[in-house]
Coordinates of C-alpha atoms in Angstrom, one line a residue:
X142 CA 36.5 17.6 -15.0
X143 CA 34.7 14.7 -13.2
X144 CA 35.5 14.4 -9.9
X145 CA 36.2 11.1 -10.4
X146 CA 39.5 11.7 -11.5
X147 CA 40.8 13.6 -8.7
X148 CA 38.9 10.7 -6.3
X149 CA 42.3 10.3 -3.8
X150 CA 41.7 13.8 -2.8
X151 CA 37.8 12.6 -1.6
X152 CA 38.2 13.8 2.2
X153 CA 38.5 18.1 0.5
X154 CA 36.0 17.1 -1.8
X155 CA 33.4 15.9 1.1
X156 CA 33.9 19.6 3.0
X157 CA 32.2 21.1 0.4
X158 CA 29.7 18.4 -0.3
X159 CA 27.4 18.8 2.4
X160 CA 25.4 21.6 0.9
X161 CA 25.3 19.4 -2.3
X162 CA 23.8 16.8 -0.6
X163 CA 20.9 18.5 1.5
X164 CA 19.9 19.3 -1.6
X165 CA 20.0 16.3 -3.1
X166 CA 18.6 14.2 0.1
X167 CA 15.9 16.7 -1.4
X168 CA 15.5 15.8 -4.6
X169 CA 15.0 12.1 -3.7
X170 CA 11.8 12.8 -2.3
X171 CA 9.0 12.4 -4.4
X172 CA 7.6 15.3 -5.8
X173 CA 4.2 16.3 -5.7
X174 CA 2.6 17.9 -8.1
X175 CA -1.7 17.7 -8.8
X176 CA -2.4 17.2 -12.8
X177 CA 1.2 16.8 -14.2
X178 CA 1.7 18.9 -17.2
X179 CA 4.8 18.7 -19.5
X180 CA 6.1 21.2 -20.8
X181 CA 6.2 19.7 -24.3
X182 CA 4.6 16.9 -25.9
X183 CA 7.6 15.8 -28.1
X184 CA 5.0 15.1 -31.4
X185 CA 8.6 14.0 -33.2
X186 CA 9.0 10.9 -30.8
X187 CA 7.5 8.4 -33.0
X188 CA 10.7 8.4 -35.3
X189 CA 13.0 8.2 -32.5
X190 CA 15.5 4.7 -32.5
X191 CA 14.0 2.2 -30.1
X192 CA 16.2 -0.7 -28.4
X193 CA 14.2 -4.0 -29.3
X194 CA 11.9 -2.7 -31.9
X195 CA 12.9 -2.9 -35.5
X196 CA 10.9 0.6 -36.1
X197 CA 7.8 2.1 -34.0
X198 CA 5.7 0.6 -37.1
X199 CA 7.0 -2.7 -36.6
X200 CA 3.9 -3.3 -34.2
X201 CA 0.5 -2.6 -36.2
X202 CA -2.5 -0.5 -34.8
X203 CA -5.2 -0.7 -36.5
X204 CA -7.1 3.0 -37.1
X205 CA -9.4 4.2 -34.5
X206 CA -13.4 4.9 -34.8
X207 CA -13.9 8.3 -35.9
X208 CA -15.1 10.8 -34.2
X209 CA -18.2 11.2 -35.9
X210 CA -19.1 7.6 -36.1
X211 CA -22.4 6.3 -33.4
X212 CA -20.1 3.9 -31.2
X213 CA -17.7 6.5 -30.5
X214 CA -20.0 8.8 -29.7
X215 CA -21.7 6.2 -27.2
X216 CA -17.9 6.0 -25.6
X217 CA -17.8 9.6 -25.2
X218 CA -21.1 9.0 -23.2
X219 CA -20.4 6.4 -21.2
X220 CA -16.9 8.1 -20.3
X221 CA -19.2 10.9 -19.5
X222 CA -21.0 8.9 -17.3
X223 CA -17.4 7.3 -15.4
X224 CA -16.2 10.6 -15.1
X225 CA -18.7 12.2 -13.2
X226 CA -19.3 12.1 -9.3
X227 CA -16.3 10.4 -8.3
X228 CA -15.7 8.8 -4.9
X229 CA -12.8 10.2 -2.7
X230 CA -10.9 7.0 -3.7
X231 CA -11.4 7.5 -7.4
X232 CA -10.2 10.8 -6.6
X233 CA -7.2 9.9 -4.9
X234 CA -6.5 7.1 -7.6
X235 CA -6.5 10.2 -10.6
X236 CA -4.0 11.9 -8.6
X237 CA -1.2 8.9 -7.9
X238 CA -1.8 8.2 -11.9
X239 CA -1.7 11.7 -12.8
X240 CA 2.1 11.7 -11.9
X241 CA 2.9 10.0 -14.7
X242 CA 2.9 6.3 -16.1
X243 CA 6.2 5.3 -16.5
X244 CA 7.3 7.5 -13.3
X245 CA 4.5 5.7 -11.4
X246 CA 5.2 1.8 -12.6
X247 CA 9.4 2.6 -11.7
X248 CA 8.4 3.2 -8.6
X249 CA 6.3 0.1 -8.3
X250 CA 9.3 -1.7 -9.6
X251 CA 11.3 -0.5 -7.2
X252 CA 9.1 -1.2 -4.4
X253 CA 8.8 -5.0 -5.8
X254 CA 12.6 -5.1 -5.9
X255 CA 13.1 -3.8 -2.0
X256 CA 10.3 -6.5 -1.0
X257 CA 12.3 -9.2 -2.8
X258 CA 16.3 -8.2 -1.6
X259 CA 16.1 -11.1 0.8
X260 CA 19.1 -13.2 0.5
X261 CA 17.9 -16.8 1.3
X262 CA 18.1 -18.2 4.3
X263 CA 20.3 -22.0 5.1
X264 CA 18.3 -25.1 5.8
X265 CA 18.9 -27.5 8.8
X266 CA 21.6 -29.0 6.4
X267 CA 23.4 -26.0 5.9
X268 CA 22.9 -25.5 2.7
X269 CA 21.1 -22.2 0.9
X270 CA 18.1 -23.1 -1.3
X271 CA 17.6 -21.6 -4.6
X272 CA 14.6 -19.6 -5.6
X273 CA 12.2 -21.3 -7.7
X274 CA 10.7 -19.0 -10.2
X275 CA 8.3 -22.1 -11.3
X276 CA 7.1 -22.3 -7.5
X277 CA 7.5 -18.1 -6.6
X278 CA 5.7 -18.5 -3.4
X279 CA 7.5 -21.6 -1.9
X280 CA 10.6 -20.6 0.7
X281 CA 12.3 -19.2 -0.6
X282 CA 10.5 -16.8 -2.8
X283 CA 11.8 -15.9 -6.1
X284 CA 13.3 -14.0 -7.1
X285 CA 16.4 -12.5 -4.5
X286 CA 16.2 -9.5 -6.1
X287 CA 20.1 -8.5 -5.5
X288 CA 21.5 -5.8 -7.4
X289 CA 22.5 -7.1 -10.9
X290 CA 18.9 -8.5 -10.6
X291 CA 17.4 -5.4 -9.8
X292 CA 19.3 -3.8 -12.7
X293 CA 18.1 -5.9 -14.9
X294 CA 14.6 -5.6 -13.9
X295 CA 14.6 -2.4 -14.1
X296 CA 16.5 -2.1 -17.4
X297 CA 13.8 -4.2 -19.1
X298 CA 11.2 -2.0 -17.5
X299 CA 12.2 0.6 -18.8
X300 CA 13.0 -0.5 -22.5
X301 CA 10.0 -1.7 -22.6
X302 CA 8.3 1.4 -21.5
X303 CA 10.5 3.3 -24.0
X304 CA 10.1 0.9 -27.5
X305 CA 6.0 1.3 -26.4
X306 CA 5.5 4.5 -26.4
X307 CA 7.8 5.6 -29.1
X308 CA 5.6 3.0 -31.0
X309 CA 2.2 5.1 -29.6
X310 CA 3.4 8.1 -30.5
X311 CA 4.3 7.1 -34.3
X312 CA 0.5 6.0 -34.4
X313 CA -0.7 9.0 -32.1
X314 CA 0.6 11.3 -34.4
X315 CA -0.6 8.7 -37.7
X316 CA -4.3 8.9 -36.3
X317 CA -4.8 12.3 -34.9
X318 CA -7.3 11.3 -32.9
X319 CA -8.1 14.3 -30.1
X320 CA -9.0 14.0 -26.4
X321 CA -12.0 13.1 -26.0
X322 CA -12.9 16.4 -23.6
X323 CA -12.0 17.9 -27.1
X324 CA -14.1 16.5 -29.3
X325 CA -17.2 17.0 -26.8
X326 CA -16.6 19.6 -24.2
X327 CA -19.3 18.5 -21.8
X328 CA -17.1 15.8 -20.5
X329 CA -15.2 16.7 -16.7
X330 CA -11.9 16.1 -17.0
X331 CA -9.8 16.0 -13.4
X332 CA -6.2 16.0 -15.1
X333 CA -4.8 18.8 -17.5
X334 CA -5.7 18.0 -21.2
X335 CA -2.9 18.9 -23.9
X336 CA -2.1 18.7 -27.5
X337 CA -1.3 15.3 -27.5
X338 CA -3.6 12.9 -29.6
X339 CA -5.4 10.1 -27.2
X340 CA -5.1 7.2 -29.3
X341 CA -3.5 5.0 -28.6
X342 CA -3.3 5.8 -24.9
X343 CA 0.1 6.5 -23.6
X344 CA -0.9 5.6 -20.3
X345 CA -2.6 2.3 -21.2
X346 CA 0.8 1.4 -23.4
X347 CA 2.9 1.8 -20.3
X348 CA 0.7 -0.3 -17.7
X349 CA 0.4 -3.1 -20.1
X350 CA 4.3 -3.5 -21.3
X351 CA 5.2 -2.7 -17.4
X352 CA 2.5 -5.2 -16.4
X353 CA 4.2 -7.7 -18.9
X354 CA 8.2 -7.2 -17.6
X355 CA 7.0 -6.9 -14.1
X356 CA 5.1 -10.7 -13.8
X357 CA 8.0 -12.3 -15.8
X358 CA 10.5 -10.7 -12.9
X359 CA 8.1 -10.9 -10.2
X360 CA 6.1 -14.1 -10.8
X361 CA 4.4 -13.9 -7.2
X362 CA 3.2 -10.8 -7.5
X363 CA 0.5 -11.6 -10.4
X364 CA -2.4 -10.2 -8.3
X365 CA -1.0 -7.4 -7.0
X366 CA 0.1 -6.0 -10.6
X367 CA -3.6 -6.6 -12.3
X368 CA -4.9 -4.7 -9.7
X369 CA -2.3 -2.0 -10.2
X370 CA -3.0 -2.1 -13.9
X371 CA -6.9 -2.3 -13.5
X372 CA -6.8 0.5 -10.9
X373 CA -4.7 2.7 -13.3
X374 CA -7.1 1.8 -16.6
X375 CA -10.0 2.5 -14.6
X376 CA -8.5 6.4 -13.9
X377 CA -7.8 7.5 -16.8
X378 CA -11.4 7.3 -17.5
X379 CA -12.3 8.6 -14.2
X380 CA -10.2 11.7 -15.3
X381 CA -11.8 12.0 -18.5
X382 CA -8.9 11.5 -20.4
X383 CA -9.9 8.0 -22.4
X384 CA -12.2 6.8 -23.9
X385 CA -12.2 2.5 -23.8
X386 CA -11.2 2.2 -27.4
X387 CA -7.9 4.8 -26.4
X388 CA -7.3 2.0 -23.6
X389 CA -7.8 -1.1 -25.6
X390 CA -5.4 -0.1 -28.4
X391 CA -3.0 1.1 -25.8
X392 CA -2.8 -2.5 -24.2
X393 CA -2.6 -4.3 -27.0
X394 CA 0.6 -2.3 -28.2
X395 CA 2.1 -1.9 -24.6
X396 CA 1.4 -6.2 -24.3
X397 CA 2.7 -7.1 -27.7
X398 CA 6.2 -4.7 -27.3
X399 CA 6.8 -6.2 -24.1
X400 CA 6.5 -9.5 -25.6
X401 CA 9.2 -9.2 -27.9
X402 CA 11.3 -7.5 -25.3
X403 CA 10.7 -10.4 -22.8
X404 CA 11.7 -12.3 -25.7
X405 CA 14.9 -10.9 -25.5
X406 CA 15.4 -11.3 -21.9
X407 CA 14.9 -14.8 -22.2
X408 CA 18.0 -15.1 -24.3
X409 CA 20.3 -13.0 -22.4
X410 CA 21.8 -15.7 -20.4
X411 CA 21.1 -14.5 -16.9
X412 CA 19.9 -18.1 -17.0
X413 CA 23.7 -19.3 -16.5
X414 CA 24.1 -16.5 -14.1
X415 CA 24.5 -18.2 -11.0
X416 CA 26.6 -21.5 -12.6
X417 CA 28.8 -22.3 -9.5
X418 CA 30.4 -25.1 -11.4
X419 CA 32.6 -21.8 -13.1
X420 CA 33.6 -20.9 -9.5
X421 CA 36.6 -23.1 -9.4
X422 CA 38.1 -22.3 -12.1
X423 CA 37.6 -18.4 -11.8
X424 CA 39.8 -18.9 -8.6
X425 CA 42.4 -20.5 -9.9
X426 CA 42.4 -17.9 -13.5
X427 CA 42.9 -15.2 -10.3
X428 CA 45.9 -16.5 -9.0
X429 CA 47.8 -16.6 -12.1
X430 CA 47.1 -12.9 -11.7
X431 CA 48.5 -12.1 -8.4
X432 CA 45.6 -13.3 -6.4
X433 CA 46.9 -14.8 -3.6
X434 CA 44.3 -14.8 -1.5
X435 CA 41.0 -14.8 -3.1
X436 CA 37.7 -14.4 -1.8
X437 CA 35.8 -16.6 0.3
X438 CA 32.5 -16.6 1.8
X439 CA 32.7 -15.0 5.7
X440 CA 28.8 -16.5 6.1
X441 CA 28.7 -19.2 8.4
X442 CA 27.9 -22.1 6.6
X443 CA 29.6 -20.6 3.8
X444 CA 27.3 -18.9 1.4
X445 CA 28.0 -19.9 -2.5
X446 CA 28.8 -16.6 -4.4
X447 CA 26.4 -14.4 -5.7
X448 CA 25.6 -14.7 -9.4
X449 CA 29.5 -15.3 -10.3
X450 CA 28.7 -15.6 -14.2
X451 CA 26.6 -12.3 -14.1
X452 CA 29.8 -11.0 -16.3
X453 CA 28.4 -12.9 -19.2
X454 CA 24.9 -11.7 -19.2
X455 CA 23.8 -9.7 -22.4
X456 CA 24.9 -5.9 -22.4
X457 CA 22.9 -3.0 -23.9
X458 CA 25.4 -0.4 -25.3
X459 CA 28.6 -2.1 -25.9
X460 CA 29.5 -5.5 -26.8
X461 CA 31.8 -8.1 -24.8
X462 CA 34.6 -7.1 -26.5
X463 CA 34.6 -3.7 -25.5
X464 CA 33.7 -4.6 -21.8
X465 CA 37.0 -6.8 -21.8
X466 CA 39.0 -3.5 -23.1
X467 CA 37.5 -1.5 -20.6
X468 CA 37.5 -4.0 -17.7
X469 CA 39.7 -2.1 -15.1
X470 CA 43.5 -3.2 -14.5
X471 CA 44.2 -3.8 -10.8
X472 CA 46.7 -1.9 -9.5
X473 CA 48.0 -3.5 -6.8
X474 CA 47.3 -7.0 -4.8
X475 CA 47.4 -7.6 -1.4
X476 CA 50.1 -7.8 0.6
X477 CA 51.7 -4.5 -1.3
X478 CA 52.7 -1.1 -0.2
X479 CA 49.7 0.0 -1.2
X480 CA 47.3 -2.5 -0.4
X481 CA 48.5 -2.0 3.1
X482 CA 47.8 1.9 3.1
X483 CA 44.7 1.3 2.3
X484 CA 44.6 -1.3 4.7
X485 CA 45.7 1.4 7.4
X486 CA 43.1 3.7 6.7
X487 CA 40.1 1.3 7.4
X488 CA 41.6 0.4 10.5
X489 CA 42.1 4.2 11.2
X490 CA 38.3 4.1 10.2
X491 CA 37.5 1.3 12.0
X492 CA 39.1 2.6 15.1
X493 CA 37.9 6.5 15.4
X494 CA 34.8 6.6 12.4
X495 CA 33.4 10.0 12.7
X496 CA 29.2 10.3 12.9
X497 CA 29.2 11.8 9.8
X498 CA 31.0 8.6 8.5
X499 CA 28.5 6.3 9.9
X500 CA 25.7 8.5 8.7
X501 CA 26.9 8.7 5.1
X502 CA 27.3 4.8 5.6
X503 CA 24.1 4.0 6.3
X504 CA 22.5 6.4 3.8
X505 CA 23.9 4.3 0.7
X506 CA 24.2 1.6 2.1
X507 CA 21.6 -0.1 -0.1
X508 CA 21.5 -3.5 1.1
X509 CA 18.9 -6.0 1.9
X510 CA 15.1 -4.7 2.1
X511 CA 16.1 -2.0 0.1
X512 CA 15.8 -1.5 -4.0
X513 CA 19.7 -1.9 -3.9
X514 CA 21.8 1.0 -5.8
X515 CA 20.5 0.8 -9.5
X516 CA 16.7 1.8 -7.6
X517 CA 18.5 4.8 -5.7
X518 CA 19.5 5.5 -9.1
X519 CA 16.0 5.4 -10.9
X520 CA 14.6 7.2 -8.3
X521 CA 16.9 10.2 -8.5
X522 CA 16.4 10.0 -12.8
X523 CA 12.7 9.3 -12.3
X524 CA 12.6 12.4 -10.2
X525 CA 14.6 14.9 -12.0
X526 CA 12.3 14.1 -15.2
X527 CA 9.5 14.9 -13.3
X528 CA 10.6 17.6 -12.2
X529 CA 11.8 19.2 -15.7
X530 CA 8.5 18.5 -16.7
X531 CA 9.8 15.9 -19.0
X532 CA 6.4 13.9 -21.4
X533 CA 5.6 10.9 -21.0
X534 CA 8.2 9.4 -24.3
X535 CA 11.0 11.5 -22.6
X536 CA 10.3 10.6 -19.0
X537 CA 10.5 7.1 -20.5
X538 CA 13.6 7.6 -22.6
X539 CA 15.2 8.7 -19.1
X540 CA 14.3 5.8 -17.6
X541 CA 15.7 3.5 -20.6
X542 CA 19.4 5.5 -20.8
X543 CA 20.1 5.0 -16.8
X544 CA 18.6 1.7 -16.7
X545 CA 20.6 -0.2 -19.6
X546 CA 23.6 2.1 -18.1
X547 CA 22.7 0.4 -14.6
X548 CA 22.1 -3.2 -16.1
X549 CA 25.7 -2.6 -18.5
X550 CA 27.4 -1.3 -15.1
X551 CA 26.1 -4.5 -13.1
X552 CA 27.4 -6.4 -15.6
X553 CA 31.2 -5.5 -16.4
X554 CA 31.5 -4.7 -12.7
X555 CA 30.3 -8.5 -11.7
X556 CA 33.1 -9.3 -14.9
X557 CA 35.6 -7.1 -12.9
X558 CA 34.8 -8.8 -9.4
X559 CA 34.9 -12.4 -10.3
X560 CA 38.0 -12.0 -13.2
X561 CA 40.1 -11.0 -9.9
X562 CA 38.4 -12.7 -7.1
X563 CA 40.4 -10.2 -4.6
X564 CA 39.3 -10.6 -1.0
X565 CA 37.3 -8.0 1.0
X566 CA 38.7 -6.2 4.4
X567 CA 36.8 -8.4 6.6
X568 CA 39.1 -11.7 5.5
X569 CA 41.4 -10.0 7.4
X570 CA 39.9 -8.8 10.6
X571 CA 37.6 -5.8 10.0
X572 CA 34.4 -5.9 10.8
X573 CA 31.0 -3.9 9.1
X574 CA 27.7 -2.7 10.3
X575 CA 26.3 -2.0 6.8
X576 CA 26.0 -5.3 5.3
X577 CA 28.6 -8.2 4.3
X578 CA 28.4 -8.4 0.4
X579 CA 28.7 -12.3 -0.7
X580 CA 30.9 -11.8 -3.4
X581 CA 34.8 -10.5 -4.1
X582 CA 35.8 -7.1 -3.7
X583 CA 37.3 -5.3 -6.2
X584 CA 35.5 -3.0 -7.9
X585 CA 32.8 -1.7 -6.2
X586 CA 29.6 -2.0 -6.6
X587 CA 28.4 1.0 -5.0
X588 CA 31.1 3.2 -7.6
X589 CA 30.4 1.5 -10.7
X590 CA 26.5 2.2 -10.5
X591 CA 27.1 5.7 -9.0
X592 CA 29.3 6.6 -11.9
X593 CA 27.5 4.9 -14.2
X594 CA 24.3 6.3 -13.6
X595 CA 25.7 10.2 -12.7
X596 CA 27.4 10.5 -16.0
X597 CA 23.7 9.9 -17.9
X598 CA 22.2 12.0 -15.2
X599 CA 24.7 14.4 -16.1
X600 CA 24.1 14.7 -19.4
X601 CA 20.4 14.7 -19.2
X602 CA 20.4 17.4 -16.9
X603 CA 23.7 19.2 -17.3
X604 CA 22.4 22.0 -15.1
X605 CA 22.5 19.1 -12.3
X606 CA 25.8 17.7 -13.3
X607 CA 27.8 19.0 -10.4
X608 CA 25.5 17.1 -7.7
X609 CA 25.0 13.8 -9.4
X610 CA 28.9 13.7 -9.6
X611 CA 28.9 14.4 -5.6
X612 CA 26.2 11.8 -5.2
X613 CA 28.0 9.4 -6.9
X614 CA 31.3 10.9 -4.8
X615 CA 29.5 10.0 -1.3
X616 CA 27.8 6.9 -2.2
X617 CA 31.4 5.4 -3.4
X618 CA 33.4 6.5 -0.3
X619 CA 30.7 5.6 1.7
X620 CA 31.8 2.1 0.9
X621 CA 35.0 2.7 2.4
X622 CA 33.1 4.7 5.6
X623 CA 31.2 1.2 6.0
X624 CA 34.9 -0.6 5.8
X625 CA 33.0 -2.7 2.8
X626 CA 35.9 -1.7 0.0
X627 CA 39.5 -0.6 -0.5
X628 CA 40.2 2.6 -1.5
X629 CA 40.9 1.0 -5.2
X630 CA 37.9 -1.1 -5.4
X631 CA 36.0 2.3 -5.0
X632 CA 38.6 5.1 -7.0
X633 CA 38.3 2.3 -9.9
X634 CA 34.6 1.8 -9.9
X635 CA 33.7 5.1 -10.6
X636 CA 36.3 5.4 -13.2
X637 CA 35.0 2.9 -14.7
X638 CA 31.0 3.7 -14.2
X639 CA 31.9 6.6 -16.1
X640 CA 33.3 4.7 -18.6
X641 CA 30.2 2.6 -19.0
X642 CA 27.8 5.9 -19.0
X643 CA 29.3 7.4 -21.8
X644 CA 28.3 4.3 -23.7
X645 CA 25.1 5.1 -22.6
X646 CA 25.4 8.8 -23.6
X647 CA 27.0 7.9 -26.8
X648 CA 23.4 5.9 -28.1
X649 CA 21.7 9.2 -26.5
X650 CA 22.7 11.3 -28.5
X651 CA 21.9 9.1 -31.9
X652 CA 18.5 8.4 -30.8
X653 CA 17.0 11.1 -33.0
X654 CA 15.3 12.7 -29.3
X655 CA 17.5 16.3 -29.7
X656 CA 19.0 15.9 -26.8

């Protein structure tokens, strides 16, 4: 049983937890391993179902040279030539690569996401400017990468990652074309060399479609992400591993599957996300609902709330029906019996809050500077699949389940928060060192990506089941410890991140992978 379900009883739960959590504190350090080496190359990925493409063929690549022809054999000598007395920063640039693409570029995303959680300042007329993704540079700079932004970044990262090199592998296998180390020995390879066919290369496909995503999300950062993707190119040949024609087809595929992918993020409607003209009459729905006080802005000058039509952005694995039937009920409205327990115990908090409290606080806290929750997430999932060894395709297909699970979670949760429009604790005298979210209360954030992203986890790597679930425990009470959330904002978001990660699950387990 998740322990979700048994959330009121938290405070037995968290005894036990702390030898969960060294451990996992543990395994959100990177890991470091010299010449990655799956432990299986998945040669069936190629028919597995992609999100945006129709079919892995949908893309065409044309055949590669053979291996017999002259200008492949002057590629293997000129890679010969690229691979051979490396400098220590060539050196250094085949190991950071040799981690993996897909786990590499998510943590570049992430990174771009922490250096962009910058809420905008007010002007001298009080007012809060918009970011201008036409003038990225200007003050100030687009985008505010705030969590439903980061989830959605990420989520398109990583589908786009996914669709490209289940594409590659359909041709990989098509083609047949061997390493190039195996078709002439004499070539020095710095990286382990497997079973997997080299053309198109996988790494190539990933730099190019994360390369695409990443300057649609992160206009600003256009220089920065060529270099990434020129230094990362440039490695794979310094390890031996491609040769230019590998490379070329690569970044064709990985540029024209991110295309169509963008194509769909342009017609999700996170364009309408941040329509304030909605605001007004989202109050007034709430009150017919029990909402007496709703949620304002505790900013001084009042800050206008974060992305309040977010709700109606484009999910991945259910449709907007099914995230109205599973939008959480809210049990009870301020001023209640129960409101006011929960009331009682943040000021209890408030009052006498342990160091342990404080400290579990601050760990998720997750607020500006940082990648926000969904990147706590991805790290953890990009880190487990490293860890299992996972290929390149499956490391991928990781990425892509917790990251539409992330983006789906943001989504109904932002529904959830601005269909009640329920105040937070410091509209009535408490006060927070973790962060003042600008937007209503109930649910939690913090719960609904936790859950969300724990139930895939959990799945994926059922042997780790039992410490995602007290991750996900810790970073939801930890919005209580911060006196951010009620009790019910946070024993309702996890129930319903779990909800939302089955989705997830449920497309996992029909995506032809075997898992």
């Amino acid at each position: 049983m998740k322990p979700y379900s048994t959330f009121i009883k938290y405070s037995t739960a968290l005894l036990t937890l702390a030898v969960i959590v060294i451990a996992c504190n543990k395994d959100l350090e990177e890991p470091q391993r010299v010449g990655y080496t799956p432990v299986a190359v998945d040669e069936k990925a190629g028919t597995w179902k992609t999100y945006v493409l129709a079919s892995s063929d949908e893309i065409e690549v044309a055949a590669p040279l053979a291996v017999t022809s002259s200008e492949y054999t002057a590629e293997l000598s000129a890679l010969k030539g690229l691979a051979s007395n490396l400098s220590q920063e060539q050196k250094e640039a085949v190991v950071y690569w040799g981690a993996g693409a897909a786990y590499r570029w998510n943590e570049i995303a992430r990174e771009l996401c922490a250096r962009y959680n910058i809420p905008p300042a007010s002007n001298a007329e009080g007012k809060y400017p918009l970011p201008d993704a036409a003038n990225p540079l200007a003050d100030p700079k687009f985008p505010f990468a705030n969590p439903p932004y980061a989830s959605r970044a990420l989520a398109y990262l990583s589908v786009a990652q996914y669709d490209a090199l289940v594409s590659a592998w359909h041709y990989k296998y098509k083609y047949k074309r061997s390493a190039p180390s195996k078709v002439d020995t004499s070539i020095p390879v710095a990286l382990p060399v497997s079973a997997l066919p080299a053309y198109p290369s996988e790494d190539a496909v990933v730099a190019a479609a994360s390369v695409t995503i990443l300057k649609a999300m992160f206009p600003g950062e256009v220089p920065y992400l060529d270099a990434k993707m020129k230094e990362h190119l440039a490695s794979r040949q310094w390890a031996g591993m491609n040769v230019t024609s590998d490379l070329t087809a690569g970044t064709s595929l990985g540029n024209a599957v991110a295309a169509k992918v963008m194509g769909k993020a342009r017609n999700d409607g996170m364009g309408a996300s941040n329509n304030q003209t909605l605001v007004a009459a989202m109050i007034e729905s709430a009150k017919t609902r029990g909402i007496k006080d709703p949620w304002i802005s505790q900013e001084a000058p009042l800050r206008p709330p974060m992305l309040p039509n977010f709700g109606a952005v484009q999910t991945w694995n259910f449709d907007k029906a099914t995230m109205v039937k599973i939008r959480p009920a809210i049990p009870y409205v301020v001023g209640s019996a129960e409101w006011q327990k929960d009331m009682d115990e943040l000021k209890q908090i408030q009052n006498k809050q342990t160091r342990e409290q404080a400290r579990i606080a601050n760990y998720w806290a997750d607020g500006a500077g940082s990648y926000t929750p969904p990147g706590h997430w991805h790290r953890a999932a990009a880190n487990a699949a490293h860890e299992a060894r996972f290929s390149e395709v499956r490391m991928a297909r990781t990425l892509a389940l917790v990251g539409t699970a992330e983006m789906d979670a943001g989504i109904a949760c932002w529904d959830a928060k601005y269909f009640y429009y329920t105040p937070r604790p410091q509209q009535f005298g408490l006060k927070t060192s973790v962060g003042l979210p600008n937007f209503p209360s109930y649910t939690s954030g913090h719960s609904t990506f936790s859950a969300a992203a724990a139930t895939v986890l959990g799945y994926l790597f059922p042997e780790q089941a039992a410490k995602f679930d007290a991750q996900a425990l810790e970073a939801s009470v930890s919005r209580i410890y911060g006196l951010i959330h009620y009790r019910v904002d946070c024993e309702m978001g996890l129930k319903h991140g779990e909800v939302i990660g089955e989705y997830a699950i449920a497309r996992g387990k029909a995506d032809g992978s075997g898992l």
